[in-house]
Amino acid sequence: KEAFPVMKEIITWYQKGTDFGIHMADDGLIMAGQGYDQVTWMDVRVEDILPTPRHGKPVEINAYWYNALRIMELFAPVCDTENNVDYFSQAAKVKESFCRQFWNEESGCLKDVISGTEADNQIRCNQIWAISLPFSLLSKEQEKQVVETVFRKLYTPYGLRTLDPDDAQFRPFYGGAQLDRDLAYHQGTVWTFPMGGYYLAY
């Protein structure tokens, strides 16, 4: 029950905004990152180089945001007697915005980030968490397309690639000097931990 006042404060906090450009946009989606700040797990910075800038609306952050709102919606009738937050309407707004902005019909998957840059349409592993969570934002057919695209483009027996090998920024090797490693860190390198999301989504 103590979580409900906190969730209300979080929503207010996101509306006002906080450090690192984190705030809730007018469409209900969460935005993050500015300048040289890297605020998702793809956080490499080499002096003034950002190999994977994800400033804007990251796909996995907004999938988790939607799920948090849906969970609060379920618990609110039982526990929330003092904080009148319409979680249902907030979640519905997020879902509508998410589906309209993130779905990439041409690739049959989700955009990695909404930023107005070329990075938006990169095929990355981050989208798999949107399918693995209990409250889906997509239709079953769209979910299936995402899993199939991730399998075709990113799956390996050891983990998921961080970038589609057909992408011009893909780096097939991780090694060498520190700079070379940092520039390749999330540009194709296979990571094991996203496999948990992939198995759940599958």
PDB file of C-alpha atoms in Angstrom:
ATOM      1  CA  LYS A   1       0.000   0.000   0.000  1.00  0.00           C
ATOM      2  CA  GLU A   2       2.912   2.320   0.710  1.00  0.00           C
ATOM      3  CA  ALA A   3       3.841   2.123  -2.992  1.00  0.00           C
ATOM      4  CA  PHE A   4       0.864   4.155  -4.158  1.00  0.00           C
ATOM      5  CA  PRO A   5       1.875   7.584  -2.828  1.00  0.00           C
ATOM      6  CA  VAL A   6       5.342   6.865  -4.217  1.00  0.00           C
ATOM      7  CA  MET A   7       3.941   6.034  -7.664  1.00  0.00           C
ATOM      8  CA  LYS A   8       1.931   9.247  -7.664  1.00  0.00           C
ATOM      9  CA  GLU A   9       5.100  11.163  -6.830  1.00  0.00           C
ATOM     10  CA  ILE A  10       6.953   9.356  -9.620  1.00  0.00           C
ATOM     11  CA  ILE A  11       4.324  10.393 -12.168  1.00  0.00           C
ATOM     12  CA  THR A  12       4.508  13.998 -10.944  1.00  0.00           C
ATOM     13  CA  TRP A  13       8.301  13.789 -10.989  1.00  0.00           C
ATOM     14  CA  TYR A  14       8.308  12.560 -14.594  1.00  0.00           C
ATOM     15  CA  GLN A  15       5.906  15.309 -15.617  1.00  0.00           C
ATOM     16  CA  LYS A  16       8.183  17.978 -14.158  1.00  0.00           C
ATOM     17  CA  GLY A  17      11.376  16.311 -15.296  1.00  0.00           C
ATOM     18  CA  THR A  18      14.617  15.556 -13.500  1.00  0.00           C
ATOM     19  CA  ASP A  19      18.343  15.111 -14.139  1.00  0.00           C
ATOM     20  CA  PHE A  20      19.711  13.767 -17.411  1.00  0.00           C
ATOM     21  CA  GLY A  21      16.703  14.981 -19.383  1.00  0.00           C
ATOM     22  CA  ILE A  22      14.426  12.327 -17.870  1.00  0.00           C
ATOM     23  CA  HIS A  23      10.774  13.340 -18.132  1.00  0.00           C
ATOM     24  CA  MET A  24       7.383  12.279 -19.383  1.00  0.00           C
ATOM     25  CA  ALA A  25       6.480  13.809 -22.732  1.00  0.00           C
ATOM     26  CA  ASP A  26       3.011  15.122 -23.533  1.00  0.00           C
ATOM     27  CA  ASP A  27       2.213  11.806 -25.247  1.00  0.00           C
ATOM     28  CA  GLY A  28       2.812   9.913 -21.971  1.00  0.00           C
ATOM     29  CA  LEU A  29       6.082   8.301 -23.064  1.00  0.00           C
ATOM     30  CA  ILE A  30       9.301   8.621 -21.086  1.00  0.00           C
ATOM     31  CA  MET A  31      12.192  10.575 -22.570  1.00  0.00           C
ATOM     32  CA  ALA A  32      15.776  10.451 -21.317  1.00  0.00           C
ATOM     33  CA  GLY A  33      19.274  11.578 -22.169  1.00  0.00           C
ATOM     34  CA  GLN A  34      20.792  14.851 -23.237  1.00  0.00           C
ATOM     35  CA  GLY A  35      24.195  16.201 -24.154  1.00  0.00           C
ATOM     36  CA  TYR A  36      26.808  13.586 -23.298  1.00  0.00           C
ATOM     37  CA  ASP A  37      24.585  11.768 -20.799  1.00  0.00           C
ATOM     38  CA  GLN A  38      24.020   8.101 -21.554  1.00  0.00           C
ATOM     39  CA  VAL A  39      21.197   6.800 -19.382  1.00  0.00           C
ATOM     40  CA  THR A  40      20.340   3.334 -20.685  1.00  0.00           C
ATOM     41  CA  TRP A  41      22.447   0.184 -20.370  1.00  0.00           C
ATOM     42  CA  MET A  42      24.030   1.076 -23.729  1.00  0.00           C
ATOM     43  CA  ASP A  43      25.987   3.767 -21.934  1.00  0.00           C
ATOM     44  CA  VAL A  44      29.427   3.917 -23.532  1.00  0.00           C
ATOM     45  CA  ARG A  45      31.017   7.331 -23.873  1.00  0.00           C
ATOM     46  CA  VAL A  46      34.524   7.936 -25.169  1.00  0.00           C
ATOM     47  CA  GLU A  47      35.364  11.563 -24.363  1.00  0.00           C
ATOM     48  CA  ASP A  48      32.968  13.402 -26.700  1.00  0.00           C
ATOM     49  CA  ILE A  49      32.008  10.308 -28.716  1.00  0.00           C
ATOM     50  CA  LEU A  50      28.699   8.537 -28.006  1.00  0.00           C
ATOM     51  CA  PRO A  51      28.853   5.269 -29.990  1.00  0.00           C
ATOM     52  CA  THR A  52      25.219   4.441 -29.197  1.00  0.00           C
ATOM     53  CA  PRO A  53      23.340   7.675 -28.472  1.00  0.00           C
ATOM     54  CA  ARG A  54      19.823   6.757 -27.388  1.00  0.00           C
ATOM     55  CA  HIS A  55      18.569  10.186 -26.399  1.00  0.00           C
ATOM     56  CA  GLY A  56      14.816  10.354 -26.718  1.00  0.00           C
ATOM     57  CA  LYS A  57      12.316   7.599 -25.963  1.00  0.00           C
ATOM     58  CA  PRO A  58      14.046   4.204 -25.524  1.00  0.00           C
ATOM     59  CA  VAL A  59      11.854   1.223 -26.368  1.00  0.00           C
ATOM     60  CA  GLU A  60      12.546  -0.888 -23.268  1.00  0.00           C
ATOM     61  CA  ILE A  61      12.141   2.023 -20.844  1.00  0.00           C
ATOM     62  CA  ASN A  62       8.688   2.753 -22.224  1.00  0.00           C
ATOM     63  CA  ALA A  63       7.667  -0.897 -22.187  1.00  0.00           C
ATOM     64  CA  TYR A  64       8.581  -1.056 -18.489  1.00  0.00           C
ATOM     65  CA  TRP A  65       6.774   2.238 -17.871  1.00  0.00           C
ATOM     66  CA  TYR A  66       3.587   0.850 -19.422  1.00  0.00           C
ATOM     67  CA  ASN A  67       3.833  -2.305 -17.329  1.00  0.00           C
ATOM     68  CA  ALA A  68       4.331  -0.285 -14.140  1.00  0.00           C
ATOM     69  CA  LEU A  69       1.174   1.686 -14.893  1.00  0.00           C
ATOM     70  CA  ARG A  70      -0.827  -1.472 -15.638  1.00  0.00           C
ATOM     71  CA  ILE A  71       0.333  -3.090 -12.393  1.00  0.00           C
ATOM     72  CA  MET A  72      -0.678   0.009 -10.449  1.00  0.00           C
ATOM     73  CA  GLU A  73      -4.029  -0.037 -12.250  1.00  0.00           C
ATOM     74  CA  LEU A  74      -4.653  -3.579 -10.979  1.00  0.00           C
ATOM     75  CA  PHE A  75      -3.741  -2.819  -7.385  1.00  0.00           C
ATOM     76  CA  ALA A  76      -5.355   0.609  -7.143  1.00  0.00           C
ATOM     77  CA  PRO A  77      -8.941  -0.565  -6.408  1.00  0.00           C
ATOM     78  CA  VAL A  78      -7.665  -2.634  -3.483  1.00  0.00           C
ATOM     79  CA  CYS A  79      -5.013  -0.373  -1.972  1.00  0.00           C
ATOM     80  CA  ASP A  80      -5.315   3.181  -3.227  1.00  0.00           C
ATOM     81  CA  THR A  81      -7.796   5.080  -1.122  1.00  0.00           C
ATOM     82  CA  GLU A  82      -6.040   8.425  -0.926  1.00  0.00           C
ATOM     83  CA  ASN A  83      -4.298   8.963  -4.244  1.00  0.00           C
ATOM     84  CA  ASN A  84      -6.621   9.487  -7.169  1.00  0.00           C
ATOM     85  CA  VAL A  85      -4.390   8.630 -10.116  1.00  0.00           C
ATOM     86  CA  ASP A  86      -6.176   7.323 -13.209  1.00  0.00           C
ATOM     87  CA  TYR A  87      -3.675   4.605 -14.068  1.00  0.00           C
ATOM     88  CA  PHE A  88      -6.005   3.126 -16.699  1.00  0.00           C
ATOM     89  CA  SER A  89      -6.140   6.340 -18.740  1.00  0.00           C
ATOM     90  CA  GLN A  90      -2.430   6.958 -18.301  1.00  0.00           C
ATOM     91  CA  ALA A  91      -1.592   3.420 -19.466  1.00  0.00           C
ATOM     92  CA  ALA A  92      -3.988   3.690 -22.416  1.00  0.00           C
ATOM     93  CA  LYS A  93      -2.316   6.921 -23.497  1.00  0.00           C
ATOM     94  CA  VAL A  94       1.113   5.319 -23.294  1.00  0.00           C
ATOM     95  CA  LYS A  95      -0.035   2.304 -25.306  1.00  0.00           C
ATOM     96  CA  GLU A  96      -1.548   4.417 -28.064  1.00  0.00           C
ATOM     97  CA  SER A  97       1.587   6.558 -28.324  1.00  0.00           C
ATOM     98  CA  PHE A  98       3.885   3.539 -28.166  1.00  0.00           C
ATOM     99  CA  CYS A  99       2.095   1.617 -30.916  1.00  0.00           C
ATOM    100  CA  ARG A 100       1.890   4.653 -33.173  1.00  0.00           C
ATOM    101  CA  GLN A 101       5.517   5.689 -32.775  1.00  0.00           C
ATOM    102  CA  PHE A 102       7.514   2.502 -32.209  1.00  0.00           C
ATOM    103  CA  TRP A 103       6.070   0.002 -34.666  1.00  0.00           C
ATOM    104  CA  ASN A 104       8.248  -0.344 -37.775  1.00  0.00           C
ATOM    105  CA  GLU A 105       6.049  -1.969 -40.381  1.00  0.00           C
ATOM    106  CA  GLU A 106       8.827  -2.269 -42.938  1.00  0.00           C
ATOM    107  CA  SER A 107      11.123  -4.243 -40.631  1.00  0.00           C
ATOM    108  CA  GLY A 108       8.379  -6.074 -38.753  1.00  0.00           C
ATOM    109  CA  CYS A 109       9.731  -5.021 -35.382  1.00  0.00           C
ATOM    110  CA  LEU A 110      10.022  -2.139 -32.924  1.00  0.00           C
ATOM    111  CA  LYS A 111      12.173   0.924 -33.330  1.00  0.00           C
ATOM    112  CA  ASP A 112      14.976   1.102 -30.802  1.00  0.00           C
ATOM    113  CA  VAL A 113      14.394   4.712 -29.803  1.00  0.00           C
ATOM    114  CA  ILE A 114      12.300   7.667 -30.866  1.00  0.00           C
ATOM    115  CA  SER A 115      14.773  10.492 -31.376  1.00  0.00           C
ATOM    116  CA  GLY A 116      14.284  11.794 -34.896  1.00  0.00           C
ATOM    117  CA  THR A 117      17.655  10.356 -35.971  1.00  0.00           C
ATOM    118  CA  GLU A 118      18.858   7.380 -38.009  1.00  0.00           C
ATOM    119  CA  ALA A 119      19.207   5.429 -34.761  1.00  0.00           C
ATOM    120  CA  ASP A 120      15.429   5.142 -34.507  1.00  0.00           C
ATOM    121  CA  ASN A 121      15.189   2.356 -37.078  1.00  0.00           C
ATOM    122  CA  GLN A 122      18.199   0.342 -35.994  1.00  0.00           C
ATOM    123  CA  ILE A 123      17.319  -3.252 -35.171  1.00  0.00           C
ATOM    124  CA  ARG A 124      18.580  -3.864 -31.647  1.00  0.00           C
ATOM    125  CA  CYS A 125      17.963  -6.381 -28.892  1.00  0.00           C
ATOM    126  CA  ASN A 126      16.297  -3.844 -26.568  1.00  0.00           C
ATOM    127  CA  GLN A 127      12.916  -4.425 -28.184  1.00  0.00           C
ATOM    128  CA  ILE A 128      12.725  -7.996 -26.888  1.00  0.00           C
ATOM    129  CA  TRP A 129      11.859  -6.789 -23.374  1.00  0.00           C
ATOM    130  CA  ALA A 130       8.673  -5.207 -24.708  1.00  0.00           C
ATOM    131  CA  ILE A 131       7.525  -8.682 -25.740  1.00  0.00           C
ATOM    132  CA  SER A 132       8.709 -10.512 -22.618  1.00  0.00           C
ATOM    133  CA  LEU A 133       6.761  -8.407 -20.116  1.00  0.00           C
ATOM    134  CA  PRO A 134       3.345  -9.503 -18.783  1.00  0.00           C
ATOM    135  CA  PHE A 135       1.402  -6.547 -20.216  1.00  0.00           C
ATOM    136  CA  SER A 136       1.895  -6.362 -23.946  1.00  0.00           C
ATOM    137  CA  LEU A 137       1.665  -3.209 -26.011  1.00  0.00           C
ATOM    138  CA  LEU A 138       1.308  -5.051 -29.313  1.00  0.00           C
ATOM    139  CA  SER A 139      -1.025  -7.442 -31.067  1.00  0.00           C
ATOM    140  CA  LYS A 140      -0.148 -11.146 -31.039  1.00  0.00           C
ATOM    141  CA  GLU A 141       0.829 -10.962 -34.705  1.00  0.00           C
ATOM    142  CA  GLN A 142       3.149  -8.024 -34.045  1.00  0.00           C
ATOM    143  CA  GLU A 143       4.675  -9.834 -31.073  1.00  0.00           C
ATOM    144  CA  LYS A 144       5.350 -12.827 -33.295  1.00  0.00           C
ATOM    145  CA  GLN A 145       6.978 -10.622 -35.927  1.00  0.00           C
ATOM    146  CA  VAL A 146       9.276  -9.059 -33.325  1.00  0.00           C
ATOM    147  CA  VAL A 147      10.416 -12.449 -32.031  1.00  0.00           C
ATOM    148  CA  GLU A 148      11.004 -13.693 -35.574  1.00  0.00           C
ATOM    149  CA  THR A 149      12.959 -10.573 -36.535  1.00  0.00           C
ATOM    150  CA  VAL A 150      15.091 -10.771 -33.397  1.00  0.00           C
ATOM    151  CA  PHE A 151      15.768 -14.444 -34.107  1.00  0.00           C
ATOM    152  CA  ARG A 152      16.670 -13.814 -37.741  1.00  0.00           C
ATOM    153  CA  LYS A 153      18.815 -10.723 -37.167  1.00  0.00           C
ATOM    154  CA  LEU A 154      20.187 -10.904 -33.623  1.00  0.00           C
ATOM    155  CA  TYR A 155      20.016 -14.427 -32.182  1.00  0.00           C
ATOM    156  CA  THR A 156      23.166 -16.490 -31.567  1.00  0.00           C
ATOM    157  CA  PRO A 157      23.611 -19.585 -29.372  1.00  0.00           C
ATOM    158  CA  TYR A 158      25.508 -17.405 -26.876  1.00  0.00           C
ATOM    159  CA  GLY A 159      23.212 -14.396 -26.624  1.00  0.00           C
ATOM    160  CA  LEU A 160      21.666 -11.619 -28.668  1.00  0.00           C
ATOM    161  CA  ARG A 161      23.610  -9.287 -30.906  1.00  0.00           C
ATOM    162  CA  THR A 162      23.280  -5.651 -29.968  1.00  0.00           C
ATOM    163  CA  LEU A 163      22.883  -4.566 -33.590  1.00  0.00           C
ATOM    164  CA  ASP A 164      21.738  -6.018 -36.890  1.00  0.00           C
ATOM    165  CA  PRO A 165      24.749  -7.256 -38.934  1.00  0.00           C
ATOM    166  CA  ASP A 166      23.265  -5.532 -41.995  1.00  0.00           C
ATOM    167  CA  ASP A 167      23.513  -2.140 -40.286  1.00  0.00           C
ATOM    168  CA  ALA A 168      26.268   0.134 -41.583  1.00  0.00           C
ATOM    169  CA  GLN A 169      27.447   0.739 -37.997  1.00  0.00           C
ATOM    170  CA  PHE A 170      27.761  -2.968 -37.170  1.00  0.00           C
ATOM    171  CA  ARG A 171      31.147  -4.023 -35.820  1.00  0.00           C
ATOM    172  CA  PRO A 172      31.804  -7.755 -36.167  1.00  0.00           C
ATOM    173  CA  PHE A 173      34.687  -7.934 -33.677  1.00  0.00           C
ATOM    174  CA  TYR A 174      35.226  -6.828 -30.087  1.00  0.00           C
ATOM    175  CA  GLY A 175      38.883  -6.507 -29.208  1.00  0.00           C
ATOM    176  CA  GLY A 176      42.056  -4.491 -29.548  1.00  0.00           C
ATOM    177  CA  ALA A 177      42.715  -1.135 -27.941  1.00  0.00           C
ATOM    178  CA  GLN A 178      40.322   0.391 -25.412  1.00  0.00           C
ATOM    179  CA  LEU A 179      38.913   2.801 -27.991  1.00  0.00           C
ATOM    180  CA  ASP A 180      38.237  -0.016 -30.457  1.00  0.00           C
ATOM    181  CA  ARG A 181      36.527  -2.057 -27.764  1.00  0.00           C
ATOM    182  CA  ASP A 182      34.381   0.866 -26.604  1.00  0.00           C
ATOM    183  CA  LEU A 183      33.285   1.671 -30.152  1.00  0.00           C
ATOM    184  CA  ALA A 184      32.216  -1.965 -30.651  1.00  0.00           C
ATOM    185  CA  TYR A 185      30.690  -2.524 -27.205  1.00  0.00           C
ATOM    186  CA  HIS A 186      27.041  -2.213 -28.260  1.00  0.00           C
ATOM    187  CA  GLN A 187      27.440  -2.169 -32.015  1.00  0.00           C
ATOM    188  CA  GLY A 188      27.040  -5.875 -32.639  1.00  0.00           C
ATOM    189  CA  THR A 189      28.730  -7.457 -29.637  1.00  0.00           C
ATOM    190  CA  VAL A 190      26.762 -10.440 -28.338  1.00  0.00           C
ATOM    191  CA  TRP A 191      25.429 -10.127 -24.794  1.00  0.00           C
ATOM    192  CA  THR A 192      24.085 -13.083 -22.830  1.00  0.00           C
ATOM    193  CA  PHE A 193      21.644 -11.411 -20.442  1.00  0.00           C
ATOM    194  CA  PRO A 194      19.028 -10.387 -23.084  1.00  0.00           C
ATOM    195  CA  MET A 195      18.473 -14.103 -23.726  1.00  0.00           C
ATOM    196  CA  GLY A 196      16.244 -14.223 -20.645  1.00  0.00           C
ATOM    197  CA  GLY A 197      13.922 -11.725 -22.283  1.00  0.00           C
ATOM    198  CA  TYR A 198      14.124 -13.601 -25.561  1.00  0.00           C
ATOM    199  CA  TYR A 199      13.143 -16.945 -23.995  1.00  0.00           C
ATOM    200  CA  LEU A 200      10.205 -15.345 -22.178  1.00  0.00           C
ATOM    201  CA  ALA A 201       9.101 -13.617 -25.389  1.00  0.00           C
ATOM    202  CA  TYR A 202       9.450 -16.835 -27.380  1.00  0.00           C
TER     203      TYR A 202
END
